[in-house]
Coordinates of N, CA and C in Angstrom, one line a residue:
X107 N 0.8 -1.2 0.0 CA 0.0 0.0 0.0 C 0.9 1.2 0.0
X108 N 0.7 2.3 -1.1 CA 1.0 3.5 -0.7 C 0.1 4.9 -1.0
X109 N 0.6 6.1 -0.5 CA -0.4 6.9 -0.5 C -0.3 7.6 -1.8
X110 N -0.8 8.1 -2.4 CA -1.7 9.0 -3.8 C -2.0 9.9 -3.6
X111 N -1.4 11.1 -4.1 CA -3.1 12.3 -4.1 C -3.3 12.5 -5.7
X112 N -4.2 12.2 -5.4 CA -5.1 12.3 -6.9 C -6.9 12.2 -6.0
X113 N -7.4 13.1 -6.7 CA -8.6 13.5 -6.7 C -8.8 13.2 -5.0
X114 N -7.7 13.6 -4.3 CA -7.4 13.6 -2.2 C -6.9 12.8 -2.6
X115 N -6.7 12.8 -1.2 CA -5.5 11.3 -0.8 C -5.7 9.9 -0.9
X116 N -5.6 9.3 -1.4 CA -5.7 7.8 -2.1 C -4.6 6.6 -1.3
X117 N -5.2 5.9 -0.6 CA -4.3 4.9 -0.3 C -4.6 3.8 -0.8
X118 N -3.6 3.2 -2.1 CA -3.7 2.0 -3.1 C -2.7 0.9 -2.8
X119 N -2.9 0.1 -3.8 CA -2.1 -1.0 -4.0 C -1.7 -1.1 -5.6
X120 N -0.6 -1.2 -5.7 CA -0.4 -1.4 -7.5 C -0.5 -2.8 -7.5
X121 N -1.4 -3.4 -8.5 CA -1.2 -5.0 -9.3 C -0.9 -4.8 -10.8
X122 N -0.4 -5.9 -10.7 CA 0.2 -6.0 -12.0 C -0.3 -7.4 -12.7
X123 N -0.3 -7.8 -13.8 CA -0.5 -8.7 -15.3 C -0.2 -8.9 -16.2
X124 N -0.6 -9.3 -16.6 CA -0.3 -9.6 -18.3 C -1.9 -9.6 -19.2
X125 N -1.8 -8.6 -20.4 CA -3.0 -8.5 -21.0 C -3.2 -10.5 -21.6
X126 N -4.1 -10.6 -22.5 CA -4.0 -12.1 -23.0 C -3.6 -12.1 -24.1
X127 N -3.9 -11.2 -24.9 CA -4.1 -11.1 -26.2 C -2.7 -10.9 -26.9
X128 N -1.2 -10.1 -26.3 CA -0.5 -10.1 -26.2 C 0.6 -10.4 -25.3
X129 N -0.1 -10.4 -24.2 CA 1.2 -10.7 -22.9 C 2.0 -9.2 -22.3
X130 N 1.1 -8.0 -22.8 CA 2.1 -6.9 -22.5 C 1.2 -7.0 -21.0
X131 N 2.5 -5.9 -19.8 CA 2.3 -5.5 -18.9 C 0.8 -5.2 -18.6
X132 N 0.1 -6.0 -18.0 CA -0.7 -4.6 -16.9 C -0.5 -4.1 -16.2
X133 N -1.3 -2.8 -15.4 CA -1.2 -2.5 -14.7 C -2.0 -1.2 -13.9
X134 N -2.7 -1.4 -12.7 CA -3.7 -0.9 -11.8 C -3.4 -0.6 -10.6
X135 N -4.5 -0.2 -10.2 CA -4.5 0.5 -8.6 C -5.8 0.0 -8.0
X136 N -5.3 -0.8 -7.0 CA -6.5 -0.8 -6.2 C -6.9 -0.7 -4.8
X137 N -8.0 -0.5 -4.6 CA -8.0 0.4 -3.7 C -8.3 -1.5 -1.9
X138 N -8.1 -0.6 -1.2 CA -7.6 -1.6 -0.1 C -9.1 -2.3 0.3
X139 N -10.3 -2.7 -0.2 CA -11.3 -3.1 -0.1 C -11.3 -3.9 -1.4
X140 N -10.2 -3.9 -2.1 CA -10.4 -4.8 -3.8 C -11.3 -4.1 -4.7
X141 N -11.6 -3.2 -4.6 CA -12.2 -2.2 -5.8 C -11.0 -1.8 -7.1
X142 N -10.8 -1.9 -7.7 CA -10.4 -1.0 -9.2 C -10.6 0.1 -8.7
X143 N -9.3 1.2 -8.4 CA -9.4 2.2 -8.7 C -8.6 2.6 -10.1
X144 N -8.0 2.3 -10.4 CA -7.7 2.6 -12.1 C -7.3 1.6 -12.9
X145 N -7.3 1.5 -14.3 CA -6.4 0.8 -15.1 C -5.2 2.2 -15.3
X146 N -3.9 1.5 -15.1 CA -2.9 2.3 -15.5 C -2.1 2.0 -16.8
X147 N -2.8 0.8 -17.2 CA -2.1 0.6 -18.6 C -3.2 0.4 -19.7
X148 N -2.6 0.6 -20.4 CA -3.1 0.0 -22.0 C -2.8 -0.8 -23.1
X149 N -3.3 -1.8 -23.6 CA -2.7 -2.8 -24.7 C -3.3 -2.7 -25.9
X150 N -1.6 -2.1 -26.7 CA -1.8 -1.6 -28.1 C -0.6 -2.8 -28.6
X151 N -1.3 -3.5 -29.1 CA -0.7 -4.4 -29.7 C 0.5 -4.3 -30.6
X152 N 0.2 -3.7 -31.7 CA 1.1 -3.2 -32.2 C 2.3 -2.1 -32.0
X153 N 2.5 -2.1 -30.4 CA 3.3 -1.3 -30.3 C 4.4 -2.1 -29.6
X154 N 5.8 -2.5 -29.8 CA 6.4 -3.2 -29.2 C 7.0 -2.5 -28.0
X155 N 7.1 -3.3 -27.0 CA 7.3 -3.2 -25.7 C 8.7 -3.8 -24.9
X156 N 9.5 -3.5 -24.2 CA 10.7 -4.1 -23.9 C 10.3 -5.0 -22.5
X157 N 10.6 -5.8 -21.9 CA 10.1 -6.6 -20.9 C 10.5 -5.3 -19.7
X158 N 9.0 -5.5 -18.9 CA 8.8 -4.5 -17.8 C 8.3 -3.2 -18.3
X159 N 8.2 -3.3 -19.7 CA 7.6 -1.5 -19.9 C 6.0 -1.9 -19.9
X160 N 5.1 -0.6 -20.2 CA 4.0 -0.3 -20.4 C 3.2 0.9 -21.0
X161 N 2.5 0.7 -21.5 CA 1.9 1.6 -21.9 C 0.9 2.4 -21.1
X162 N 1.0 3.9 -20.3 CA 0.3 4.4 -19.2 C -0.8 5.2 -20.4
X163 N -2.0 4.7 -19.6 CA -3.3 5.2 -20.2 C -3.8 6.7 -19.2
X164 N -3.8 7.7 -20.3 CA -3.3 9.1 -19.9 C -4.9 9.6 -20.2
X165 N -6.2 9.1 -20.2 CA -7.1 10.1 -20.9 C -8.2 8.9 -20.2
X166 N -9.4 9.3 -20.5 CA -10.2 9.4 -19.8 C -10.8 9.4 -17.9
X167 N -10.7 8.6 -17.4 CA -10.3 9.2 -15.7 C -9.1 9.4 -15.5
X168 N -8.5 8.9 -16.0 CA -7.0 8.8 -15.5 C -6.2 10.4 -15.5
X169 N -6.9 11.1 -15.8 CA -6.0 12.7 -16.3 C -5.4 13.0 -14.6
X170 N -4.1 13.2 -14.2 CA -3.8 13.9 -13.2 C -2.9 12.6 -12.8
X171 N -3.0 10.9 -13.6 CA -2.6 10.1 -12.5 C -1.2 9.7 -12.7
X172 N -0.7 10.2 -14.2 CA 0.6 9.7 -14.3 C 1.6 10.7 -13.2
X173 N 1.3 12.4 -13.6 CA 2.3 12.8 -12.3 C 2.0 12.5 -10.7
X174 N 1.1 12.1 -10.8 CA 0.3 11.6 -9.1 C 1.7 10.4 -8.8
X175 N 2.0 9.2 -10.0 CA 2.4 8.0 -9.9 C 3.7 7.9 -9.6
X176 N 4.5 9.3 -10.7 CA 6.1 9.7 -10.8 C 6.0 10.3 -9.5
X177 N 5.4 11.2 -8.9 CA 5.4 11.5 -8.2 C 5.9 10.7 -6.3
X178 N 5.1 9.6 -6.7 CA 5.5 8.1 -5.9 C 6.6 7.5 -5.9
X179 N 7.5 8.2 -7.2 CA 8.6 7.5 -7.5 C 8.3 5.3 -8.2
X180 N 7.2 5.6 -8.3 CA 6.4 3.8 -8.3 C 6.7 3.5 -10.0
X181 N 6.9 4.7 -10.9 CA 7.0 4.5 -11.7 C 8.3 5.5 -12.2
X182 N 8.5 5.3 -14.1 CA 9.3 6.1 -14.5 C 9.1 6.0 -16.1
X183 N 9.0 7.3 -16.3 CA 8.7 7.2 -17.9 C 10.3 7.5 -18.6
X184 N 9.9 6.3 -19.6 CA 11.2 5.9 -21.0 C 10.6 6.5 -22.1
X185 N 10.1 6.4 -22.6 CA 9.4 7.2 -23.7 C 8.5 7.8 -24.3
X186 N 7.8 7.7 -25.3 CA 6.5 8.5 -25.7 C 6.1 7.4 -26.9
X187 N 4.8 7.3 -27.0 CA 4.5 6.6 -28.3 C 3.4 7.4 -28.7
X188 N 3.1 7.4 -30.3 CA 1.9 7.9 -31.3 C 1.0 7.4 -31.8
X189 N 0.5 6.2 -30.9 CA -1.0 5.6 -31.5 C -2.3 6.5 -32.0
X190 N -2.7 6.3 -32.8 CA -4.0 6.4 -33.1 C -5.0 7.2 -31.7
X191 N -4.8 7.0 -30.5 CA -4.9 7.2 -29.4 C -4.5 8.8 -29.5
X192 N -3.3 9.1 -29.4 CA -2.5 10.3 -29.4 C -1.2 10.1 -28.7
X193 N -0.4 10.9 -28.1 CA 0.2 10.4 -27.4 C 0.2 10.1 -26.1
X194 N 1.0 8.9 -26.2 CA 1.3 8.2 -24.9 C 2.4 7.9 -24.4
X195 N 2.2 7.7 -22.5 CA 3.8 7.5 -22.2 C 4.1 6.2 -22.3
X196 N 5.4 5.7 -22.8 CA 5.5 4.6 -21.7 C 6.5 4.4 -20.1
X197 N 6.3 3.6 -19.6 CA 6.7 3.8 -18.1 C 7.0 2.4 -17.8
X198 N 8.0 2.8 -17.1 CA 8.9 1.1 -16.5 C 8.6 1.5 -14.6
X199 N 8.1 0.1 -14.2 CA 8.1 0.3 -12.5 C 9.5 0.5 -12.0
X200 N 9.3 1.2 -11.0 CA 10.4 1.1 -10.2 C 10.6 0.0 -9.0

């Protein structure tokens, strides 16, 4: 468990997985009753991935949560990708 501020103070849990359809990273927050508080990743198939990266999904609730996450030090962004989507980060845990 660590603490968050995003939309107050948030005390989560990061889990992690593997999508199916590819095998890339998941990755979420959940909240300490086992609720989904976010998806933090996204699986764009066609985007290749180095083992341990991910794709941080930056738009719809999620707006505020990538500097919330760097912020935790829990993560760290390597690069940028241009899906169809727009851009996105990607981000390796720490």
């Amino acid at each position: 468990m660590f603490t968050i501020y995003h939309h107050g103070q948030q005390r989560l849990e990061l889990i992690t997985g593997r999508y199916s359809d590819n095998e890339q990273l998941y990755v979420a927050l959940e909240e300490p009753n086992g609720d989904l508080y976010a998806d933090l990743s996204v699986c764009i198939p066609d985007i290749p991935l180095a083992e341990g990266e991910f794709i941080f999904k930056t738009y719809s609730g999620n707006e505020g949560l990538l500097q919330a996450m760097m912020h935790t030090r829990r993560i760290k962004v390597v690069r940028t990708v241009n899906p169809p989507l727009g851009m996105l980060p990607v981000c390796r845990l720490n």
